[in-house]
CSV table of C-alpha atoms and ligand atoms in Angstrom, one decimal:
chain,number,residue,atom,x,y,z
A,1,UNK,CA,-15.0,15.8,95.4
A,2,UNK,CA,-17.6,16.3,92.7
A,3,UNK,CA,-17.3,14.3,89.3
A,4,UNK,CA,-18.8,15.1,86.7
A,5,UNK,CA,-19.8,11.7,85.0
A,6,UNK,CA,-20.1,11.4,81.2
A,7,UNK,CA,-22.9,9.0,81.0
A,8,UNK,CA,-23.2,7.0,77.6
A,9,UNK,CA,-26.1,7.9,75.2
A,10,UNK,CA,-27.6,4.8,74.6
A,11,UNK,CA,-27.1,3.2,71.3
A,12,UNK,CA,-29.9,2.4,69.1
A,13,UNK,CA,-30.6,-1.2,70.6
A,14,UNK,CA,-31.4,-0.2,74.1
A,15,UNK,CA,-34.8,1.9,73.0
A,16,UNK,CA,-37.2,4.0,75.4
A,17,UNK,CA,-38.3,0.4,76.8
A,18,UNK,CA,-34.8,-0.6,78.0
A,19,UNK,CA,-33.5,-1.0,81.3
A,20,UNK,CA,-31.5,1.9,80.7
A,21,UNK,CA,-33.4,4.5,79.7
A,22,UNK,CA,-34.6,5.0,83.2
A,23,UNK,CA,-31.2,6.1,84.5
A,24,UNK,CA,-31.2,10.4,84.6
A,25,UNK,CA,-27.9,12.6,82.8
A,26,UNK,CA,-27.1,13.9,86.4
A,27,UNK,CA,-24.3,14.7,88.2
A,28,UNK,CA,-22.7,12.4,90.9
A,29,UNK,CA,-20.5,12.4,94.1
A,30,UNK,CA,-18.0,9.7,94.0
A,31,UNK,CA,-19.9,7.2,95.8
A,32,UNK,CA,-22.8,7.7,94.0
A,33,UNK,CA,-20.6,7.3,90.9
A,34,UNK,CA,-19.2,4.1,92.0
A,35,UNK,CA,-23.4,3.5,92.3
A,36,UNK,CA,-24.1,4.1,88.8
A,37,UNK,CA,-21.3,2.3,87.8
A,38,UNK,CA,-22.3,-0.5,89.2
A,39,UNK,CA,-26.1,0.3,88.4
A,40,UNK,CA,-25.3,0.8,84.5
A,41,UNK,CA,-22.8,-2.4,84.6
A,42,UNK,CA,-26.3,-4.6,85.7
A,43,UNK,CA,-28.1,-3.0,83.4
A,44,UNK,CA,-26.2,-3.2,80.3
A,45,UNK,CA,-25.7,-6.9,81.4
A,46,UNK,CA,-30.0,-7.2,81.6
A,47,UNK,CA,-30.1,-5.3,78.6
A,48,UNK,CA,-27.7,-7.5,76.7
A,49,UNK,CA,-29.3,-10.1,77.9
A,50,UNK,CA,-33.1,-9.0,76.7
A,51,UNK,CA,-31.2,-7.9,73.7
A,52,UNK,CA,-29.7,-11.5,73.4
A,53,UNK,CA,-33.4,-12.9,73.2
A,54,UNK,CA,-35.0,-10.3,71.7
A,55,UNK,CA,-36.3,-10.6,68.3
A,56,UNK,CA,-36.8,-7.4,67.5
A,57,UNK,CA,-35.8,-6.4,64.0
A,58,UNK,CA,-33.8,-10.2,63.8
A,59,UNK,CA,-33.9,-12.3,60.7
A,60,UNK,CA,-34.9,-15.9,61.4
A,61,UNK,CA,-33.3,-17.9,59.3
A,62,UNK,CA,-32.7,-21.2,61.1
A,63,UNK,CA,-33.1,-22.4,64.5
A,64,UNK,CA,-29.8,-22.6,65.3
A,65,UNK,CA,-30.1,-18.5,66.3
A,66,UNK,CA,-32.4,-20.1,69.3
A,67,UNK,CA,-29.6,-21.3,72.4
A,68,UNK,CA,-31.5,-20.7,75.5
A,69,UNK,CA,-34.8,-22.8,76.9
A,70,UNK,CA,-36.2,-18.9,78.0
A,71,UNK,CA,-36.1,-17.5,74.2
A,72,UNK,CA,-38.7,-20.3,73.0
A,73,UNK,CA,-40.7,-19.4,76.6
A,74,UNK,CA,-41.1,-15.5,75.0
A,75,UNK,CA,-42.3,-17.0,71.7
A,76,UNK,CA,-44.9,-19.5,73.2
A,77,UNK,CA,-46.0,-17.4,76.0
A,78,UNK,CA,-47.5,-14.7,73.7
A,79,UNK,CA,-48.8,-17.7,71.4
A,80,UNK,CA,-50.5,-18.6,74.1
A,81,UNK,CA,-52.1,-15.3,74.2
A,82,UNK,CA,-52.9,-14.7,71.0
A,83,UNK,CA,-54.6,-18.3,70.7
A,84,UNK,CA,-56.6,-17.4,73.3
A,85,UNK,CA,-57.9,-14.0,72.3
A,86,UNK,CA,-58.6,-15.6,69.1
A,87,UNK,CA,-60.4,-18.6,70.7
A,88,UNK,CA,-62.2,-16.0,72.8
A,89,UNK,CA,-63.1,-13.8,69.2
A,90,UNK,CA,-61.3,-10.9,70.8
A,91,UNK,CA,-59.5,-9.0,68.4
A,92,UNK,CA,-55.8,-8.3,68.6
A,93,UNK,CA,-55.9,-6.3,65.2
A,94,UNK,CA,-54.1,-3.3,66.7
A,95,UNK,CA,-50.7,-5.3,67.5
A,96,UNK,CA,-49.5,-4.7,63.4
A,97,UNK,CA,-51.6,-2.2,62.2
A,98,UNK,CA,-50.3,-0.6,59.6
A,99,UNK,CA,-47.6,-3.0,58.9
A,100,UNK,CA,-47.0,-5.1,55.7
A,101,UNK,CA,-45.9,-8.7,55.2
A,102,UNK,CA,-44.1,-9.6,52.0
A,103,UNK,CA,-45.0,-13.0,51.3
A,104,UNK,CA,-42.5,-14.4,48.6
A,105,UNK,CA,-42.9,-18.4,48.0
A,106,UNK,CA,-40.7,-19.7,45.5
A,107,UNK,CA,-42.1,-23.1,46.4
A,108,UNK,CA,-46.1,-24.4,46.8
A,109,UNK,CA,-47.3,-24.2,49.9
A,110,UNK,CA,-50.7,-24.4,51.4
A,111,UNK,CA,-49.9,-23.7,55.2
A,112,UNK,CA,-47.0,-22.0,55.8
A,113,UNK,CA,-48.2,-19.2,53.1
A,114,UNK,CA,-51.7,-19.2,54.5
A,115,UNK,CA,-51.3,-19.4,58.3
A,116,UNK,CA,-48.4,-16.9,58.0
A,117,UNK,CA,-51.0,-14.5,56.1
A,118,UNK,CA,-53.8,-15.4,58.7
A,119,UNK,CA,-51.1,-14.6,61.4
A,120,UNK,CA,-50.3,-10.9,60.0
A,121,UNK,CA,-54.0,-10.1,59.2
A,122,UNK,CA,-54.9,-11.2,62.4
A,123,UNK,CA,-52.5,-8.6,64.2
A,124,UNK,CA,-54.1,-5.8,61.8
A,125,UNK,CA,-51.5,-5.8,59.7
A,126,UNK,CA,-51.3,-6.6,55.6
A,127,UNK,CA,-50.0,-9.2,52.9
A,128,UNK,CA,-48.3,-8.9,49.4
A,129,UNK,CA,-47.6,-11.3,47.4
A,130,UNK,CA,-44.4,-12.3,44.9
A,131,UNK,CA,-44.2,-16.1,43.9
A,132,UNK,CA,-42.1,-17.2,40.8
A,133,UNK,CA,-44.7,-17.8,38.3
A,134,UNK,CA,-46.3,-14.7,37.8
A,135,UNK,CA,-43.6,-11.8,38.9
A,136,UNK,CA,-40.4,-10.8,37.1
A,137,UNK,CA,-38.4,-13.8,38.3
A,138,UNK,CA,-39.9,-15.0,35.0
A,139,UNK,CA,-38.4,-12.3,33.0
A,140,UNK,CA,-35.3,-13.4,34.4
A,141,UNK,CA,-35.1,-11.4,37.4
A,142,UNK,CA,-32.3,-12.8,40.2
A,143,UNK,CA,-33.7,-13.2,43.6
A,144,UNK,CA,-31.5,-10.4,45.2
A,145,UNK,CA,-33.1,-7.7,43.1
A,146,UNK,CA,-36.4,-9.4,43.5
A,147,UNK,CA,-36.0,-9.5,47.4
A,148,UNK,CA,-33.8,-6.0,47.7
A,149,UNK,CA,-37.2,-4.3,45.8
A,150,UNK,CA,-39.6,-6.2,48.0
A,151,UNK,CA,-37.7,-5.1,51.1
A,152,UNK,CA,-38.5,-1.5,50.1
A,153,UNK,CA,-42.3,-2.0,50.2
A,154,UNK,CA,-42.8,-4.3,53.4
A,155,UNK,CA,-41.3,-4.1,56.9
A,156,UNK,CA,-40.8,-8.1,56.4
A,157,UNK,CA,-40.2,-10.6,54.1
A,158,UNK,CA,-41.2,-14.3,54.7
A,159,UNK,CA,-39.5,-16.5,51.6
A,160,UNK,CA,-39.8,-20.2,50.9
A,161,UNK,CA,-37.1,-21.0,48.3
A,162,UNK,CA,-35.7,-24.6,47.0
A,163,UNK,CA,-32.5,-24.1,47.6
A,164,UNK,CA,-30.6,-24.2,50.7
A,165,UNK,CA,-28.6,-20.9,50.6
A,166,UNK,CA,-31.3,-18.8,49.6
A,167,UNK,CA,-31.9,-17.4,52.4
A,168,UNK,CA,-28.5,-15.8,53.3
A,169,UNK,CA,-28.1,-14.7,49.8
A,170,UNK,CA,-32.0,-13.0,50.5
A,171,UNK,CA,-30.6,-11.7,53.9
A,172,UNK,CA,-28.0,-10.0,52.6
A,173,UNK,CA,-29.7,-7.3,50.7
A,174,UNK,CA,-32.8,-6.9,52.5
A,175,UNK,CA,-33.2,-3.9,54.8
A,176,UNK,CA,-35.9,-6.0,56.6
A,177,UNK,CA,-36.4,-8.9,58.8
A,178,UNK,CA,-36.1,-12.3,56.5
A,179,UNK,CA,-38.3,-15.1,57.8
A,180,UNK,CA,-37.1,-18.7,56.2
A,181,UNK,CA,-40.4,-20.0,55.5
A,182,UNK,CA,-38.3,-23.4,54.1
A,183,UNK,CA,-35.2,-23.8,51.5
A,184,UNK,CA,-34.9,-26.8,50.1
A,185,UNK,CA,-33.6,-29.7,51.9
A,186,UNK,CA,-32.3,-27.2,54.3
A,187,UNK,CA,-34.6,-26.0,57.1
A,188,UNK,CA,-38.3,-25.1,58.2
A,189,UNK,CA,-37.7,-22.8,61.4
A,190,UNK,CA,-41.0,-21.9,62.1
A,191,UNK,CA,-42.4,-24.9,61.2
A,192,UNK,CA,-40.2,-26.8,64.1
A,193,UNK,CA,-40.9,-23.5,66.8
A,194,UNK,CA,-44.9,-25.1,66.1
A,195,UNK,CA,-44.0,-28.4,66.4
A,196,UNK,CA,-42.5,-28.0,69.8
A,197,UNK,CA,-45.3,-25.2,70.7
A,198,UNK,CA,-47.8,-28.0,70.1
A,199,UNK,CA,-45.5,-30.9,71.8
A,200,UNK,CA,-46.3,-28.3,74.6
A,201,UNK,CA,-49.9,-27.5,74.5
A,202,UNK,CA,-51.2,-31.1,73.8
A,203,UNK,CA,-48.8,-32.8,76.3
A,204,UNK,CA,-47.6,-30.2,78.8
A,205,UNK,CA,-43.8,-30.6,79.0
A,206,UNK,CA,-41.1,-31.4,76.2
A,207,UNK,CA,-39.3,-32.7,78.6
A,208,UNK,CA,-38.7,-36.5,79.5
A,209,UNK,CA,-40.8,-37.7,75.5
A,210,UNK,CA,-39.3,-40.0,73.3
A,211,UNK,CA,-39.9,-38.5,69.6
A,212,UNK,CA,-39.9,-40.6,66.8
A,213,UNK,CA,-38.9,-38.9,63.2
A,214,UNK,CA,-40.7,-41.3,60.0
A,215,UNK,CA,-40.0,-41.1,56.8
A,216,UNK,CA,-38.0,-38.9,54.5
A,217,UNK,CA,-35.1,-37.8,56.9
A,218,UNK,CA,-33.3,-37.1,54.3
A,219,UNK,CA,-35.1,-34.3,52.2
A,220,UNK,CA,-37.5,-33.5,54.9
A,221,UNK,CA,-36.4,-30.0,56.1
A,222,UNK,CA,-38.9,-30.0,59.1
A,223,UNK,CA,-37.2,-32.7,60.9
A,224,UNK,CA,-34.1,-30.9,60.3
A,225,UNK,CA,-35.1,-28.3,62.2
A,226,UNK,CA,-37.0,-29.9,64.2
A,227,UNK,CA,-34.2,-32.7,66.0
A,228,UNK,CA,-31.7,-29.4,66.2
A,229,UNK,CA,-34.4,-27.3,68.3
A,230,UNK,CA,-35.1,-30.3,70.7
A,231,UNK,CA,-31.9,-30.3,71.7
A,232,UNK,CA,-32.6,-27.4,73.8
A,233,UNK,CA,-35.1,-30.0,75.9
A,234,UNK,CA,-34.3,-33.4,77.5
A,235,UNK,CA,-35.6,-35.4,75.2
A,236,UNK,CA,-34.5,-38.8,73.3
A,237,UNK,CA,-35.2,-38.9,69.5
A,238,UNK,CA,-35.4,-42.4,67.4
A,239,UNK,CA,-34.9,-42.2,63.7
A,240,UNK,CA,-37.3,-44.6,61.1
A,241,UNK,CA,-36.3,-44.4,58.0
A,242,UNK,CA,-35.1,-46.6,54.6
A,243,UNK,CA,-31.3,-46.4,54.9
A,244,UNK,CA,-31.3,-44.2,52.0
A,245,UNK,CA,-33.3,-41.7,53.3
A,246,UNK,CA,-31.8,-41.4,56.5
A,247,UNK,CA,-31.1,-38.0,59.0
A,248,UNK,CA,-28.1,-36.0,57.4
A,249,UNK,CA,-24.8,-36.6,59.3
A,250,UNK,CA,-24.9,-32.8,60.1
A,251,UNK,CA,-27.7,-32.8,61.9
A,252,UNK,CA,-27.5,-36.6,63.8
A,253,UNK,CA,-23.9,-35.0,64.7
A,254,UNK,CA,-25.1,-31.6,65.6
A,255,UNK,CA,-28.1,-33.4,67.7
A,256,UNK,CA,-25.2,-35.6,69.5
A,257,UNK,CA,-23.2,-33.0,70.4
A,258,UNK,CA,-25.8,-31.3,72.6
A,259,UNK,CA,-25.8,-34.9,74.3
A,260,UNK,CA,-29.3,-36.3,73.2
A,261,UNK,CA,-29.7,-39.9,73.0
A,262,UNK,CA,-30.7,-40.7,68.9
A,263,UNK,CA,-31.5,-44.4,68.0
A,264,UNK,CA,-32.1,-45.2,64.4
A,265,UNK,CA,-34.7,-48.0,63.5
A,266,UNK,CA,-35.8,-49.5,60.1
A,267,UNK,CA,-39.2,-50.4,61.2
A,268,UNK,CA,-41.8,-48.2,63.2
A,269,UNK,CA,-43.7,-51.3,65.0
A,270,UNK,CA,-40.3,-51.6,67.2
A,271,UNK,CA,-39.9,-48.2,68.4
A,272,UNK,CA,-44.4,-47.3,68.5
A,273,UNK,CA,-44.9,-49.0,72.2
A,274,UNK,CA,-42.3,-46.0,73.6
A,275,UNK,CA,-43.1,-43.3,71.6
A,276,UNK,CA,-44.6,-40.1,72.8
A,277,UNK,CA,-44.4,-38.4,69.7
A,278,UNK,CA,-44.6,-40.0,66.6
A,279,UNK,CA,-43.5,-37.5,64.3
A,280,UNK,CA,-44.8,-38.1,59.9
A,281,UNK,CA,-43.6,-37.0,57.5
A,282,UNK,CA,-44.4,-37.7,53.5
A,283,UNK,CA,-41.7,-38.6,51.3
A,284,UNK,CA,-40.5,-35.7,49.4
A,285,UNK,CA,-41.0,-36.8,45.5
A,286,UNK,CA,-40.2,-34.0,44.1
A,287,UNK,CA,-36.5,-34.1,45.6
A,288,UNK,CA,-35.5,-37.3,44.2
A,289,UNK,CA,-33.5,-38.1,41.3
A,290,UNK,CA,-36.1,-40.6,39.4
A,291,UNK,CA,-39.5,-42.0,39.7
A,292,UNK,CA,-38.0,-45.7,40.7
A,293,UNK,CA,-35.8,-44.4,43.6
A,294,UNK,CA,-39.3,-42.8,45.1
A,295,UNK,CA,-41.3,-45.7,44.2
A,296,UNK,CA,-38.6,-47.8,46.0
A,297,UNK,CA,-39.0,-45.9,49.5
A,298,UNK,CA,-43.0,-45.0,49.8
A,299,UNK,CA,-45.4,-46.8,51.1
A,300,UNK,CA,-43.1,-48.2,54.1
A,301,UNK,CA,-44.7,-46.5,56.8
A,302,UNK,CA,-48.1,-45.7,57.3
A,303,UNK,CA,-49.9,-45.0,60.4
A,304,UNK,CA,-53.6,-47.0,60.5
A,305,UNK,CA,-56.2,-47.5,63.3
A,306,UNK,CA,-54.8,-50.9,63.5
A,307,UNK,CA,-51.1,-50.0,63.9
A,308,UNK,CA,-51.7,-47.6,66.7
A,309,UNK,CA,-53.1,-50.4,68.9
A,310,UNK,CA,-49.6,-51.1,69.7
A,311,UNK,CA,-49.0,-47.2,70.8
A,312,UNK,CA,-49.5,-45.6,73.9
A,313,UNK,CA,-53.2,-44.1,74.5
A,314,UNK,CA,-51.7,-40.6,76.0
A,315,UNK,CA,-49.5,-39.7,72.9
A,316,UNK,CA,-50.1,-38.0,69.8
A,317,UNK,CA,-49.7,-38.4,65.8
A,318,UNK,CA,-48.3,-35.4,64.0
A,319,UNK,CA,-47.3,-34.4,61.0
A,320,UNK,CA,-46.3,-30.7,59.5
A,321,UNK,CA,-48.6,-31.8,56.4
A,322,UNK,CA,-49.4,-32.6,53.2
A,323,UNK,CA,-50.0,-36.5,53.9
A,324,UNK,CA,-49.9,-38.5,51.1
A,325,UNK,CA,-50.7,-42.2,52.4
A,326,UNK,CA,-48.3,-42.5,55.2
A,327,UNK,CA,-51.5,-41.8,57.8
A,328,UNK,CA,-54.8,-43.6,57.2
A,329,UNK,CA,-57.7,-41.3,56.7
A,330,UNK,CA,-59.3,-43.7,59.1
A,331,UNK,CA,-57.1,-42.7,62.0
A,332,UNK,CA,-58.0,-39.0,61.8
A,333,UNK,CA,-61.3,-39.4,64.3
A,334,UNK,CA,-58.3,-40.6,67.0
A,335,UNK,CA,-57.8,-38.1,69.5
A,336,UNK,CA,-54.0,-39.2,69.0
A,337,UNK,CA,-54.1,-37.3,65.5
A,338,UNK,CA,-52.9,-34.0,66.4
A,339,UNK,CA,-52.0,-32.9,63.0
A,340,UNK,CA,-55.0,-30.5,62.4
A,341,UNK,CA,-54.9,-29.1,66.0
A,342,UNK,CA,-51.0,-28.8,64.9
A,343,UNK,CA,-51.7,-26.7,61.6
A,344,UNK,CA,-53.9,-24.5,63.7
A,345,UNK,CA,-51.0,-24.0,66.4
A,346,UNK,CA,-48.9,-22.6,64.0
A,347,UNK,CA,-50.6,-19.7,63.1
A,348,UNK,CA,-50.4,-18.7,66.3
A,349,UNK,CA,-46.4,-19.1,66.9
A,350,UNK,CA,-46.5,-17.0,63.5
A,351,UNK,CA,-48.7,-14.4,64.7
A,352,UNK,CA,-46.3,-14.1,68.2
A,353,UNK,CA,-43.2,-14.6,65.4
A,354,UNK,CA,-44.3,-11.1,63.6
A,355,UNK,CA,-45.3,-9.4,66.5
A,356,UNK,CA,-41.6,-10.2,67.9
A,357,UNK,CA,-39.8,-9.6,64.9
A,358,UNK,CA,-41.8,-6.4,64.0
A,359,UNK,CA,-42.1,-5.3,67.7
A,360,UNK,CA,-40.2,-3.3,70.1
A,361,UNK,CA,-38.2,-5.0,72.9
B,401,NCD,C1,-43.6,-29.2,54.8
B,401,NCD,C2,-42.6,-28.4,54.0
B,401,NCD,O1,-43.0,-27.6,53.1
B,401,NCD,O2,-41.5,-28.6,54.3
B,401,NCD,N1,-44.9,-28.6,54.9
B,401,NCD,C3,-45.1,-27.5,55.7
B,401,NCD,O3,-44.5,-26.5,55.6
B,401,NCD,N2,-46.1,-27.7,56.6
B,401,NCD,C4,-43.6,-30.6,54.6
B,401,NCD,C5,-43.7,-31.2,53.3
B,401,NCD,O4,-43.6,-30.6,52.2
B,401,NCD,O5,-43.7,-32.5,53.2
């Protein structure tokens, strides 16, 4: 008995790189029917899969979108490749070419901005830039027309904003990938896919560490992200911080439903003699109500040449950056202080980010 088998055209995620693709419009005896069958139902379950991790064409807006150990594996393998073609001055400038980043901070930065514009240069392609001093946004412009205009000139749009709920108000009328390059309090995706990328390179595993989070837990957005994403890793995670500017129930909850073990501390000489990872951060002044409450809370916690005595000589210091005083100058020469090495690491989860986002399968 002959059939004559209707096989599906594939939809517009599974591209010419797919698993499917390969498969021929042919006709089919029976058996060989049941074949296909069984052929396409693996495939569309690979393809779903690679769809699943793919970031092709995805917005990242927060790192809950990452659930499986093999997705951060994707990002960090080619970050590995791109550092070192870069460390070997070989040029990867055809990856992007022709592609535009629009860069949209509605908030300083010095990093993020810059290593996510080294990042897209690097791949060959180009940068625009909108901030909120000197576009329309002065003339009163709301950020959804701001962002719906950008989105017709770039292929994506990395914004910083200060307020948490930016980004999906952004996401909803861009017709382009939106990378959360921090809102507000909220989160700091990228900034936490480095932070574990460089966990990675400078110790080896994520795996089995003890991190410690100091400081502003509270307004800090990087740990926010950070303490969710570890909880795809075995990992235990201590807290230091002045009661007042302690983790956000959400995320301590969030972080103990995945199971990891979270100890909160008060003082950082108790928890340094464990800690693999001691994790700065500066105290976010310009989030606080008054002068008094900041005054109240800085100065608690600072990392010296003296203080580090007590840690453990294979660990490291790092911090997403700017310091204010909470690590001594003096300790920088330490080849614990990863913090520079850690800048440097994430333009190269950003250039792997872009070439992910603006890539094929
Ligand atoms: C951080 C930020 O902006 O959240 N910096 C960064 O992106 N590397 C940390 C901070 O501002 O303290």
């Amino acid at each position: 008995e002959e059939l004559h088998v209707k096989i599906p055209e594939p939809t517009k995620p599974f591209g010419p790189h797919s698993a499917l693709s390969p498969l021929p419009r042919q006709r089919l005896d029976s058996a060989g029917n049941q074949m296909y069958k069984e052929l396409f139902q693996e495939s569309v379950g690979r393809a779903s899969v690679t769809q699943a991790r793919s970031l092709s064409g995805k917005n990242i807006l927060s790192v809950a979108m990452f659930t499986m150990k093999e997705q951060l594996n994707d990002i960090y393998n080619l970050a590995s490749i791109f550092k070192a073609r870069v460390h070997k001055d070989r040029p990867c400038d055809d990856v992007l070419k022709g592609k535009v980043m629009a860069s949209c901070f509605y908030e300083v930065s010095t990093r993020t901005c810059c290593s996510f514009a080294a990042a897209m240069q690097r791949l060959g392609g180009r940068v625009i830039y909108m901030d909120e001093s000197s576009s329309s946004v002065k003339k009163g412009e709301t950020l959804e027309d701001s962002i719906a205009v950008m989105s017709g000139y770039a292929d994506v749009v990395v914004l910083r904003h200060p307020e948490v709920g930016a980004m999906a108000r952004a996401a909803d009328v861009c017709r382009k990938p939106v990378i959360n390059a921090g809102d507000g309090i909220g989160e700091h995706p990228t900034q936490a896919l480095l932070d574990v990328f460089t966990i990675r390179e400078e110790i080896g595993t994520v795996n089995g560490l003890t991190i410690t989070m100091v400081g502003d837990l509270k307004h800090g957005r990087t740990v926010h992200s950070l303490a969710r994403l570890l909880t795809l890793y075995n990992v235990t995670i201590n807290y230091v911080s002045p009661t007042a500017l302690a983790m956000p129930e959400k995320v301590f909850n969030f972080v103990a439903q995945k199971g990891i073990q979270q100890n909160v501390y008060s003082t950082l000489e108790e928890v340094l003699p464990e800690t693999d990872v001691l994790y700065m951060t500066r105290i976010q002044k310009e989030r606080f109500e008054s002068e008094e409450e900041y005054n109240a809370t800085c100065g608690l916690y600072v990392v010296t040449p003296k203080l580090m005595t007590r840690a453990k000589n294979r660990m490291i210091v790092m911090h997403p950056l700017p310091r204010n005083n909470e690590i001594d100058k003096a300790f920088d020469n330490d080849k614990r202080a990863a913090y520079f090495r850690q800048a440097e690491y994430g333009m190269y989860v950003r250039m792997s980010l872009l070439a992910m986002v603006l890539g094929k399968n």
